[in-house]
GROMACS .gro file of C-alpha atoms in nm:
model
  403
    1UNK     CA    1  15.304   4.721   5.359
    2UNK     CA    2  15.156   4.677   5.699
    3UNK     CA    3  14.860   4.831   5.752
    4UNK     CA    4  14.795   5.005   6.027
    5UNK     CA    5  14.495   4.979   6.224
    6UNK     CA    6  14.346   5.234   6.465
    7UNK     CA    7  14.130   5.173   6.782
    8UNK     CA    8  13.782   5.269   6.761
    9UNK     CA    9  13.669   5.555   7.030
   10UNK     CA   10  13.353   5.483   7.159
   11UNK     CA   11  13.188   5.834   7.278
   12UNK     CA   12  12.942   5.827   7.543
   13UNK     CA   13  12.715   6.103   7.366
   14UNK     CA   14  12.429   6.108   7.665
   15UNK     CA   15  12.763   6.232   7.820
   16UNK     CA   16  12.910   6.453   7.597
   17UNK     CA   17  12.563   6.603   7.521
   18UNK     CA   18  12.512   6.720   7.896
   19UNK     CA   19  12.908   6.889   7.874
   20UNK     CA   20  12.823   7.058   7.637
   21UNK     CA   21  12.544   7.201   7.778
   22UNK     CA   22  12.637   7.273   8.119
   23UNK     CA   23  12.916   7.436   7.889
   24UNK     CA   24  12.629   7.650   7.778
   25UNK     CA   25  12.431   7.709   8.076
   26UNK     CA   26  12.807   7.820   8.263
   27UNK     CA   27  12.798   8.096   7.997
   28UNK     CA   28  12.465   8.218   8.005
   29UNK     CA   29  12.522   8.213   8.434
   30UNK     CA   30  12.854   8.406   8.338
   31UNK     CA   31  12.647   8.703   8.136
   32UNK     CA   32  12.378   8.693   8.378
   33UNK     CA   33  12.596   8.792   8.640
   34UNK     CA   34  12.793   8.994   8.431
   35UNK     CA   35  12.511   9.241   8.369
   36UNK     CA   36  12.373   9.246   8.678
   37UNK     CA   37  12.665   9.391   8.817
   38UNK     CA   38  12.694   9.732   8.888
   39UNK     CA   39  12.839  10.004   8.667
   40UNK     CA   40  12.856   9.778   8.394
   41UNK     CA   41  12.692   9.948   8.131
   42UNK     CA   42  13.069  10.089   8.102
   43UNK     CA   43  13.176   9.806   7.953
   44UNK     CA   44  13.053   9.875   7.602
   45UNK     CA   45  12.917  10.122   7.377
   46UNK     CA   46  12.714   9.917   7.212
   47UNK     CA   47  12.476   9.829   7.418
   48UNK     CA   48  12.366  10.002   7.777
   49UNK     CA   49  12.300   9.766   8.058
   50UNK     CA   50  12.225  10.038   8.302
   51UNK     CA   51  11.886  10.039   8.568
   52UNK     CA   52  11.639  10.306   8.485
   53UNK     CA   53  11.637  10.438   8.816
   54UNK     CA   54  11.354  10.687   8.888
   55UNK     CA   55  11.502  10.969   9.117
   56UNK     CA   56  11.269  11.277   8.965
   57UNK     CA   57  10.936  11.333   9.152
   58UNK     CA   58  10.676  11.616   9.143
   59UNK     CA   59  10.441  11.696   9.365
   60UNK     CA   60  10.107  11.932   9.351
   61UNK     CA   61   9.759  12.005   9.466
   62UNK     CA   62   9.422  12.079   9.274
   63UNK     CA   63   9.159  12.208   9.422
   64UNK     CA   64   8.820  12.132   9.206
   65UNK     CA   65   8.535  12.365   9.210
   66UNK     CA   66   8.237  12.121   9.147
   67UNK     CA   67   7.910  12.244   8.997
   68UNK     CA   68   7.694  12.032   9.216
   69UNK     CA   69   7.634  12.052   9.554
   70UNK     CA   70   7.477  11.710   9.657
   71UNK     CA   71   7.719  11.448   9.837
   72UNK     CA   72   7.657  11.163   9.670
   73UNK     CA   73   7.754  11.327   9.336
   74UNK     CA   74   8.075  11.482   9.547
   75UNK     CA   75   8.157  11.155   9.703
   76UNK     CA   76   8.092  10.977   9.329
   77UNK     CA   77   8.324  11.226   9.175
   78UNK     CA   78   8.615  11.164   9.478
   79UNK     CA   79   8.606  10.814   9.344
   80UNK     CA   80   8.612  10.832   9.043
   81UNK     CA   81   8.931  11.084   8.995
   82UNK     CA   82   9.119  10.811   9.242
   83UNK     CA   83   9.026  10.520   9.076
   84UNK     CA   84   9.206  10.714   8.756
   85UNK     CA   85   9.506  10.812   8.927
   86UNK     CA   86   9.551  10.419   9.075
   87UNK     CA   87   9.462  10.301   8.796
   88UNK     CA   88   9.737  10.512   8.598
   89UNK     CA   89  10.012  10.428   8.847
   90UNK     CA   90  10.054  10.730   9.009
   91UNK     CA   91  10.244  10.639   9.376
   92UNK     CA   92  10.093  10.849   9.626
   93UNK     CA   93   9.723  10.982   9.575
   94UNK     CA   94   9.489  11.176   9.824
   95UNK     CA   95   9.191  11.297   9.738
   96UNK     CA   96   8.938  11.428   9.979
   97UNK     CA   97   8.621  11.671  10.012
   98UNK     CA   98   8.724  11.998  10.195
   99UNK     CA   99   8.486  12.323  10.179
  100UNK     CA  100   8.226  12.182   9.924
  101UNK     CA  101   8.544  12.107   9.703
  102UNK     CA  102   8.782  11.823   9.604
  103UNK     CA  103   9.128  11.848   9.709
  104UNK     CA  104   9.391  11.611   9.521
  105UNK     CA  105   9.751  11.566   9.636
  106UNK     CA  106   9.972  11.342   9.404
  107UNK     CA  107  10.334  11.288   9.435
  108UNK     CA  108  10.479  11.065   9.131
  109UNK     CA  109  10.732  10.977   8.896
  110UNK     CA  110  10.497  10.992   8.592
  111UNK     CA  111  10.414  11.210   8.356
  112UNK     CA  112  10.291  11.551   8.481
  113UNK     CA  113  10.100  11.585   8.132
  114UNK     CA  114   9.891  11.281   8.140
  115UNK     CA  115   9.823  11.239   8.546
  116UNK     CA  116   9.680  11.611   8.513
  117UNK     CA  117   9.427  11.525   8.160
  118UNK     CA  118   9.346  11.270   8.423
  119UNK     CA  119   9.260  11.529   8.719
  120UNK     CA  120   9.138  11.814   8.509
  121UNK     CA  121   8.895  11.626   8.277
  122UNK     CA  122   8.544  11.508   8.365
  123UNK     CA  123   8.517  11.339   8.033
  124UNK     CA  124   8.111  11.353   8.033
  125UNK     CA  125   8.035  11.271   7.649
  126UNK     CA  126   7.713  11.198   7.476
  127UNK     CA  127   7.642  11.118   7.085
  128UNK     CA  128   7.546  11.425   6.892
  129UNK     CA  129   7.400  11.516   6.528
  130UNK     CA  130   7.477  11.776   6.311
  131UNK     CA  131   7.225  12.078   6.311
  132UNK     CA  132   7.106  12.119   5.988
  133UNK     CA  133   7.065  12.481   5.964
  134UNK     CA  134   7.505  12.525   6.000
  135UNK     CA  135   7.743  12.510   5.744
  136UNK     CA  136   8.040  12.250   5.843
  137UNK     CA  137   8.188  12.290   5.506
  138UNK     CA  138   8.201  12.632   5.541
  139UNK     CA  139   8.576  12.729   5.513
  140UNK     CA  140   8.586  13.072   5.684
  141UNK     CA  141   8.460  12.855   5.979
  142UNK     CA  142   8.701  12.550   6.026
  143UNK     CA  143   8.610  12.488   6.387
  144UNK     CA  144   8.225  12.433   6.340
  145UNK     CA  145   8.219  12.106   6.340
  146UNK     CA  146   8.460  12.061   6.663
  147UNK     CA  147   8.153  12.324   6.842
  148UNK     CA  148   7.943  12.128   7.097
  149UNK     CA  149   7.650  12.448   7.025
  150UNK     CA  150   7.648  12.322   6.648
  151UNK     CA  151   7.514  11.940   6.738
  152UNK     CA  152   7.202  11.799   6.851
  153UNK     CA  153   7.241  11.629   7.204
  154UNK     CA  154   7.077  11.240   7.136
  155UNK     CA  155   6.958  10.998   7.419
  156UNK     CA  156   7.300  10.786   7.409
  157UNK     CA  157   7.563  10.873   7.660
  158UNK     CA  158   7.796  10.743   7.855
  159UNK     CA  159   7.557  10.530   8.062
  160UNK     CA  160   7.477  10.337   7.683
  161UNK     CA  161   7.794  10.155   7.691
  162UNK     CA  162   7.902   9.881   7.937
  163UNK     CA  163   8.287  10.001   7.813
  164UNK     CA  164   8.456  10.137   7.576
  165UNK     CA  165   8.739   9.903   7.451
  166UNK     CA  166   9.060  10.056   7.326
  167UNK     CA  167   9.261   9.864   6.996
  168UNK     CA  168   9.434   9.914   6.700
  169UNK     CA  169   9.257   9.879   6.389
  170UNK     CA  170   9.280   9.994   6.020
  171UNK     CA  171   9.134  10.385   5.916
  172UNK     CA  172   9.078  10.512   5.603
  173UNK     CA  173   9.420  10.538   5.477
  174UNK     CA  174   9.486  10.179   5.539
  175UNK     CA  175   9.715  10.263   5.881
  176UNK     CA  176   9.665  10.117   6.186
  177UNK     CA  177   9.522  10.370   6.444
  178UNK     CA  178   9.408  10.324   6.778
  179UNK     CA  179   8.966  10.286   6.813
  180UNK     CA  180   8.799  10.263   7.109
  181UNK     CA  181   8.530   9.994   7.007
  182UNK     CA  182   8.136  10.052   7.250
  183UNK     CA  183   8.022   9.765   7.390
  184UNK     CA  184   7.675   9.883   7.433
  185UNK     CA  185   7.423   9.755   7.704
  186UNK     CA  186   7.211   9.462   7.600
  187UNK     CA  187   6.913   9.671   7.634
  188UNK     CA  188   6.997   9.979   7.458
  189UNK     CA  189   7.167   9.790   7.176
  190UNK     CA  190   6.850   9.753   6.932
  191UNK     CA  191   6.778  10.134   6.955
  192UNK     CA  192   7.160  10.232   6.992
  193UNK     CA  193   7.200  10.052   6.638
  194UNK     CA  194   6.850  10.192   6.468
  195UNK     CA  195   7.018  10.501   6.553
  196UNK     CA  196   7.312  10.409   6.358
  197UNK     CA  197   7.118  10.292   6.074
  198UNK     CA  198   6.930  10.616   6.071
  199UNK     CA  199   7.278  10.770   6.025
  200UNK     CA  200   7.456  10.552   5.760
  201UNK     CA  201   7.663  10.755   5.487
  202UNK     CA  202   7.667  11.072   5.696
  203UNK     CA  203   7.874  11.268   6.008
  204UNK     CA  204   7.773  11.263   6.387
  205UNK     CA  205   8.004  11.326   6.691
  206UNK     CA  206   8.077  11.227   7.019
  207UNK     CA  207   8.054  11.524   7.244
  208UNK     CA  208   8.364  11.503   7.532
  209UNK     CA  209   8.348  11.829   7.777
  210UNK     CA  210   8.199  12.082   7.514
  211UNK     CA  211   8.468  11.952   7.236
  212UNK     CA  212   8.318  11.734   6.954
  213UNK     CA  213   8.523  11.519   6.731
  214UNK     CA  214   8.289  11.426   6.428
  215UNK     CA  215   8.220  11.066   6.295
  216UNK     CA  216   8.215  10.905   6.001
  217UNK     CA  217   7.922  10.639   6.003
  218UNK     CA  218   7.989  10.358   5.772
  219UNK     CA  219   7.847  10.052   5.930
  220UNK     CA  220   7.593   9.988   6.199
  221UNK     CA  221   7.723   9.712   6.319
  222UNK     CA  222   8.018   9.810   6.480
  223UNK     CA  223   8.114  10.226   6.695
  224UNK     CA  224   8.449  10.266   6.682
  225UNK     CA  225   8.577  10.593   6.832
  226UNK     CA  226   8.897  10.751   6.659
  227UNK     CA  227   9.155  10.847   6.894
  228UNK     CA  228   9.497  10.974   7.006
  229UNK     CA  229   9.764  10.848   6.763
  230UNK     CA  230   9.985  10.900   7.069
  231UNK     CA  231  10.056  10.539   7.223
  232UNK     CA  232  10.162  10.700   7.561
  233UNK     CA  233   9.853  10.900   7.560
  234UNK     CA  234   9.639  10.591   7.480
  235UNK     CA  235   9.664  10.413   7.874
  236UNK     CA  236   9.535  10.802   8.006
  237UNK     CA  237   9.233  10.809   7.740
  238UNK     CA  238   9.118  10.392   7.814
  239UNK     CA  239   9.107  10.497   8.172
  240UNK     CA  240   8.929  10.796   8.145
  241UNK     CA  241   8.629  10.599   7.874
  242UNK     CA  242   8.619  10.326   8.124
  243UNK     CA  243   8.706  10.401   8.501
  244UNK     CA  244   8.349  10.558   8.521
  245UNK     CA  245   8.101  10.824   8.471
  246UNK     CA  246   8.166  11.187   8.676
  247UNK     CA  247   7.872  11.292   8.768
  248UNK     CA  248   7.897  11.660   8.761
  249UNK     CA  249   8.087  11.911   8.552
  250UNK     CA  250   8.423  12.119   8.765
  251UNK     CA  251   8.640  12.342   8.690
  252UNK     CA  252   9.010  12.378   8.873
  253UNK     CA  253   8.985  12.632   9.099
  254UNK     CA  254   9.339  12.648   9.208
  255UNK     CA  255   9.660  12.453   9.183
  256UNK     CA  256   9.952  12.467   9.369
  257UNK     CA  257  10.342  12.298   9.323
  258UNK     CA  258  10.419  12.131   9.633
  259UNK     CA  259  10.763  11.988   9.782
  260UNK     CA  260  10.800  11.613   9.626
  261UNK     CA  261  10.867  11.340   9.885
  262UNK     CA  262  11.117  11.002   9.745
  263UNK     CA  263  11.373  10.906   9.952
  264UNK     CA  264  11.673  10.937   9.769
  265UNK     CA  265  11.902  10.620   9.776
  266UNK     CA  266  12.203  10.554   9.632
  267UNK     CA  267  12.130  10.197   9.449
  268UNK     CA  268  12.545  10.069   9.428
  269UNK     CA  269  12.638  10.161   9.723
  270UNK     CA  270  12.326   9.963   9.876
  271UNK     CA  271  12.353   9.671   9.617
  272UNK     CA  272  12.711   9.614   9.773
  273UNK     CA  273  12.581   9.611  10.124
  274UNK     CA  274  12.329   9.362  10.004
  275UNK     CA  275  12.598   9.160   9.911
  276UNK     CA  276  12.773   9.176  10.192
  277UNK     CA  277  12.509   9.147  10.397
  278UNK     CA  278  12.408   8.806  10.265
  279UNK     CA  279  12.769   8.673  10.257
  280UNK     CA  280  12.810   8.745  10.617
  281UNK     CA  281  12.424   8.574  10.716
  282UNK     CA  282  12.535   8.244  10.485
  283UNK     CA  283  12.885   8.248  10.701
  284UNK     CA  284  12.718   8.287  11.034
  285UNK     CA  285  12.490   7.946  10.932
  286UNK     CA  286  12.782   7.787  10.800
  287UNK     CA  287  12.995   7.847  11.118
  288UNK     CA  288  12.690   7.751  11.314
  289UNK     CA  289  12.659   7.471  11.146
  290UNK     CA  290  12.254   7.497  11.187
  291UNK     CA  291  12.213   7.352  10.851
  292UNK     CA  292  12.390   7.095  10.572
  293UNK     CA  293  12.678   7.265  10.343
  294UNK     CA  294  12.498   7.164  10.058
  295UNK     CA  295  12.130   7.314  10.187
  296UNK     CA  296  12.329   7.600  10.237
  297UNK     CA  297  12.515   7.622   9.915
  298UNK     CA  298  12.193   7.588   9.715
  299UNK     CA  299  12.035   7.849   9.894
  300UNK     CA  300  12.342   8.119   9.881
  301UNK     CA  301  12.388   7.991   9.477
  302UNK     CA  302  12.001   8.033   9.437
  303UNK     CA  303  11.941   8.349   9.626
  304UNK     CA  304  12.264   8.508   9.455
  305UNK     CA  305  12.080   8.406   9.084
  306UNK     CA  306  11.718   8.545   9.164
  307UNK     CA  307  11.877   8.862   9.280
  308UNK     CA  308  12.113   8.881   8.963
  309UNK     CA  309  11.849   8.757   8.701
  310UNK     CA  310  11.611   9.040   8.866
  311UNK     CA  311  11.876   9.336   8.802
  312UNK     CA  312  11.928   9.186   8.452
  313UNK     CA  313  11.585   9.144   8.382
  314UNK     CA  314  11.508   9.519   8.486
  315UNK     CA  315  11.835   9.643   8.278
  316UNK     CA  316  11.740   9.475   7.958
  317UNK     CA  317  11.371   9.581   8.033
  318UNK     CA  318  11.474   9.934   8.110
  319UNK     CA  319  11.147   9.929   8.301
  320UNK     CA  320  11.133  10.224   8.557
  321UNK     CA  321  11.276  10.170   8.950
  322UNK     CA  322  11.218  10.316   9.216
  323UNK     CA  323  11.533  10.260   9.448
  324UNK     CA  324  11.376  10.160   9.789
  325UNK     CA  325  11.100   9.926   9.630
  326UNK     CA  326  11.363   9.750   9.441
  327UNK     CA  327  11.549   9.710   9.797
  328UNK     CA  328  11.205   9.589   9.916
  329UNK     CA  329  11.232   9.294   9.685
  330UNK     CA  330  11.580   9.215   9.698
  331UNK     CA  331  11.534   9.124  10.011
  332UNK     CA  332  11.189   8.923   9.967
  333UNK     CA  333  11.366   8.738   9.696
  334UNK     CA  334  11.624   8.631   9.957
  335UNK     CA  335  11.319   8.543  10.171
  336UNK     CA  336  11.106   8.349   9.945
  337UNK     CA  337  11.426   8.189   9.813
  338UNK     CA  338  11.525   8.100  10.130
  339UNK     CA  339  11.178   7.932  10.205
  340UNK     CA  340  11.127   7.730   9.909
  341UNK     CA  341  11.505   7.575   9.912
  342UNK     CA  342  11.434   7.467  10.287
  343UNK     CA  343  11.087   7.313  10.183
  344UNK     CA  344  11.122   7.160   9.873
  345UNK     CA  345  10.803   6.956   9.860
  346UNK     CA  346  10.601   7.254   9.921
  347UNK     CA  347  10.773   7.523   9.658
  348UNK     CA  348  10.489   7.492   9.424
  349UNK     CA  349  10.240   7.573   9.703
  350UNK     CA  350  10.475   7.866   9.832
  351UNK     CA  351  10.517   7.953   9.503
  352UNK     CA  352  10.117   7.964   9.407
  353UNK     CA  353  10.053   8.177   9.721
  354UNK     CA  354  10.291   8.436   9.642
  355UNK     CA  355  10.161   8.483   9.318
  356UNK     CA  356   9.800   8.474   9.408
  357UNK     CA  357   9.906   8.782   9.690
  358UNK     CA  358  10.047   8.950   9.439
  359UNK     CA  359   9.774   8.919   9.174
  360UNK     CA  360   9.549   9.079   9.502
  361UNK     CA  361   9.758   9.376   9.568
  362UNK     CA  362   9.795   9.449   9.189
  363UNK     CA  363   9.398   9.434   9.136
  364UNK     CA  364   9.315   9.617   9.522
  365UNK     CA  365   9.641   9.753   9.643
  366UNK     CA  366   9.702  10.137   9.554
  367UNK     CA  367   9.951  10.318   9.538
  368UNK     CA  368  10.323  10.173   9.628
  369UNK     CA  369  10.098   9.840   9.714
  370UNK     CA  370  10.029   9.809   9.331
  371UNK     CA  371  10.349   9.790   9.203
  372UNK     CA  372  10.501   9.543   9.447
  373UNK     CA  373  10.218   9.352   9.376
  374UNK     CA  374  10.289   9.348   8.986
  375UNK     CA  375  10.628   9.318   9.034
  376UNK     CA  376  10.548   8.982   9.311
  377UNK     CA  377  10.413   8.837   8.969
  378UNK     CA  378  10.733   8.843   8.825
  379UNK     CA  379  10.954   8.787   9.121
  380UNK     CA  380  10.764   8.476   9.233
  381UNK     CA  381  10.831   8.264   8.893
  382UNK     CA  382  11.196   8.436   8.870
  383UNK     CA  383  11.255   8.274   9.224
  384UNK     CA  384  11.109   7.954   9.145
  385UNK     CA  385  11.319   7.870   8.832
  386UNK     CA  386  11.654   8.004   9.001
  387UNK     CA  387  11.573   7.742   9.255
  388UNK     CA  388  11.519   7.467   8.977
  389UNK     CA  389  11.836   7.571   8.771
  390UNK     CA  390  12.078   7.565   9.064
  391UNK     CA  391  11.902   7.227   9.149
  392UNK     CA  392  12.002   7.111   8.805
  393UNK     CA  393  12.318   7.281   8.771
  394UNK     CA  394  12.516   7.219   9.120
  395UNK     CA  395  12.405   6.885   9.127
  396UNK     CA  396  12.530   6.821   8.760
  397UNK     CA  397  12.805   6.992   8.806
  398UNK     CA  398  12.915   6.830   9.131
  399UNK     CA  399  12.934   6.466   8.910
  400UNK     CA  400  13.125   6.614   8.642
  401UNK     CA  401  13.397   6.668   8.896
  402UNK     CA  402  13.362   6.377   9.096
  403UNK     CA  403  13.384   6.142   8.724
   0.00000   0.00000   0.00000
C-alpha cells in the first residue's frame, strides 16, 4: 500500500502571534466604542453603561455671627471655612466679611449634609479629663460623659498636633474602623506623651464644640481618635481636623435657600454635534490638502479614541459629570491630541507639561479650576496612549492588508 505523504506547513508564528492580537486589540477598540456611545446602557440589563451626569444643584447663604470682634481672627476664620469648602469640592464658594459677620454663598452638586457640618462647625477641640467628683457610670445620667462641663480642660489642643491623620485600623471588637492618628509637634511630644502615661488604663476625651467623645487610653505611644464609621462622612471630618484652627467660636445667624446656577445641557444631543463637528474640521483639511492623509488619519483615529476611552472610562467609573466641563475637555482632548500627533518628537514634553498644569490647578485652582485640573491628570496620559495605540495599530494594520 502506498503511503501517502503530506507536506509539512511551516507557520510563521512571529506572524500569526501579531493576528491574533490585533484580532484582540480590534475587539477591545470595538467595546470601547461600543460603550462610549450614547444611549447604550439600553443595550443590556445586566450591566449599566450610562454617564452619571450631575444636573441637581443647590444653592444657599449663611450668615455667621462670630464671637470676636478683631480682624485678624475674622479674616483667619474667612479662610479657613474656604479652604474647607475647596478643599471638599464644592464648585462655586464666596465667602466674605459684611457687617462684622461672614457671609458664605455656595452653589454645588454635593452633599447639602456634609458641605453645611463643614460651614456650621468651628471644630475648636482640646484634650480633657474626667472630674472626679461626677458619676459617668451613673445610669440615670447616660449623657455625662458626652458633657464638656463634666471634664477638666488640659494644656493640649489643637495647636499640639502638626495633623491629625485619618486611617483605618482595628478597635476593640477586632473591626476595622476609621482613627484619626496625632502627629504631635516635636516639642510638645515629651509632655504630650507624660500626659498619656499619667493616663494609662483610664478614660479622657477630646472636647469638639462643647461635645466630648471619651477615650480609652491603652498605650502612650500612639492617639488615635475614634471616628465616624460613615466612609462618606470621613473626607468632611479629615478636612475639618486638618484644614486649620478657627480662631473664634460662631453661631449661624441666618440662612437663606437661594436660586442654584448650572447651565443645563443636554449631553447627546451635544456629543453628536461633537461628532459632527470634528468630521466636518478633518474633511475641510483633507480637501485642503494642508496636511498628509495619513497625518490626518492618525489624528481623526486618535482624537476619535481619547474622546471614546474618556466617556467609557467615566461610564464604568460612574464618577460624577458635570455636562459643560466634560464639553470643556472633549474639546482639549481634540486639542492636545491634535498637538502631540503633529509633533511627535516632542509628545513626551507636551505630555509632561499638561500634567504638571494640571497637578497646579488641582493643588491652587478652586472651584471649577480644581476639577479640570484633576481631571487634566487623567486626560493627559489617556491622550498620550490613544496616540501610541493608533500608532501601533494603523500602522500594523495597514501591512496586514498590504501582505
Amino acid at each position: 500500500m502506498r503511503k501517502v505523504k503530506f507536506k509539512k506547513v511551516k507557520i510563521n508564528w512571529k506572524s500569526f502571534l501579531s493576528y491574533i492580537f490585533l484580532i484582540i486589540l480590534s475587539s477591545f477598540l470595538f467595546l470601547d466604542i461600543l460603550i462610549a456611545l450614547p444611549l447604550t446602557e439600553k443595550l443590556t440589563n445586566i450591566t449599566a453603561f450610562d454617564l452619571n451626569v450631575v444636573n441637581e444643584f443647590w444653592s444657599k447663604e449663611y450668615i455667621l455671627d462670630l464671637e470676636s470682634d478683631g480682624q485678624e481672627d475674622i479674616q483667619k476664620t474667612q479662610d479657613i471655612i474656604f479652604k474647607r469648602l475647596n478643599l471638599y469640592g464644592v464648585e462655586e464658594v464666596s465667602v466674605y466679611q459684611e457687617d462684622g459677620n461672614l457671609r458664605v454663598v455656595v452653589n454645588t452638586s454635593l452633599s447639602q449634609m456634609y458641605v453645611e457640618e463643614l460651614i456650621r462647625n468651628p471644630y475648636q477641640y482640646s484634650i480633657v479629663t474626667r472630674k472626679e467628683d461626677i458619676d459617668f457610670e451613673n445610669e440615670d445620667d447616660p449623657y455625662a460623659q458626652y458633657m464638656a462641663e463634666n471634664y477638666n480642660e488640659t494644656e493640649f489642643n489643637a495647636s499640639t498636633f502638626r495633623n491629625i491623620y485619618v486611617t483605618m485600623l482595628p478597635d476593640s471588637n477586632g473591626t476595622d474602623s476609621y482613627f484619626g492618628i496625632a502627629k504631635v509637634w516635636p516639642h510638645k511630644s515629651k509632655v504630650f506623651k507624660q500626659f498619656l502615661d499619667s493616663h494609662i488604663d483610664e478614660y479622657i476625651g477630646i472636647n469638639i464644640d462643647g461635645f466630648v467623645t471619651p477615650m480609652y487610653v491603652s498605650d502612650s505611644s500612639i492617639f488615635a481618635i475614634p471616628l465616624s464609621s460613615s466612609k462618606e462622612s470621613i473626607k468632611a471630618i479629615d478636612i475639618l481636623y486638618n484644614s486649620g484652627s478657627i480662631p473664634t467660636p460662631y453661631s449661624i445667624l441666618e440662612q437663606n435657600n437661594l436660586e442654584s446656577r448650572i447651565i443645563n445641557i443636554n449631553y447627546i444631543e451635544v456629543s453628536i454635534t461633537l461628532f459632527v463637528v470634528i468630521l466636518a474640521i478633518y474633511a475641510y483639511l483633507f480637501f485642503t490638502k494642508m496636511y498628509s492623509k495619513v497625518l490626518l488619519t492618525n489624528s481623526l483615529f486618535a482624537t476619535l479614541l481619547a474622546i471614546a476611552s474618556m466617556l467609557t472610562l467615566l461610564k464604568i467609573t460612574y464618577l460624577p459629570i458635570i455636562p459643560f466641563i466634560l464639553i470643556i475637555e472633549a474639546v482639549f482632548v481634540i486639542i492636545l491630541t491634535r498637538a502631540i500627533i503633529t509633533n511627535p518628537e516632542s509628545r513626551y514634553l507636551i505630555t509632561g507639561s499638561v500634567f504638571v498644569i494640571g497637578l497646579i490647578f488641582k493643588l491652587l485652582g478652586i472651584g471649577y479650576l480644581r476639577i479640570i485640573g484633576n481631571d487634566l491628570l487623567t486626560l493627559s496620559l489617556l491622550v498620550l496612549l490613544s496616540v501610541i495605540f493608533t500608532n501601533y495599530y494603523l500602522t500594523n494594520i495597514s501591512k496586514y492588508f498590504k501582505s
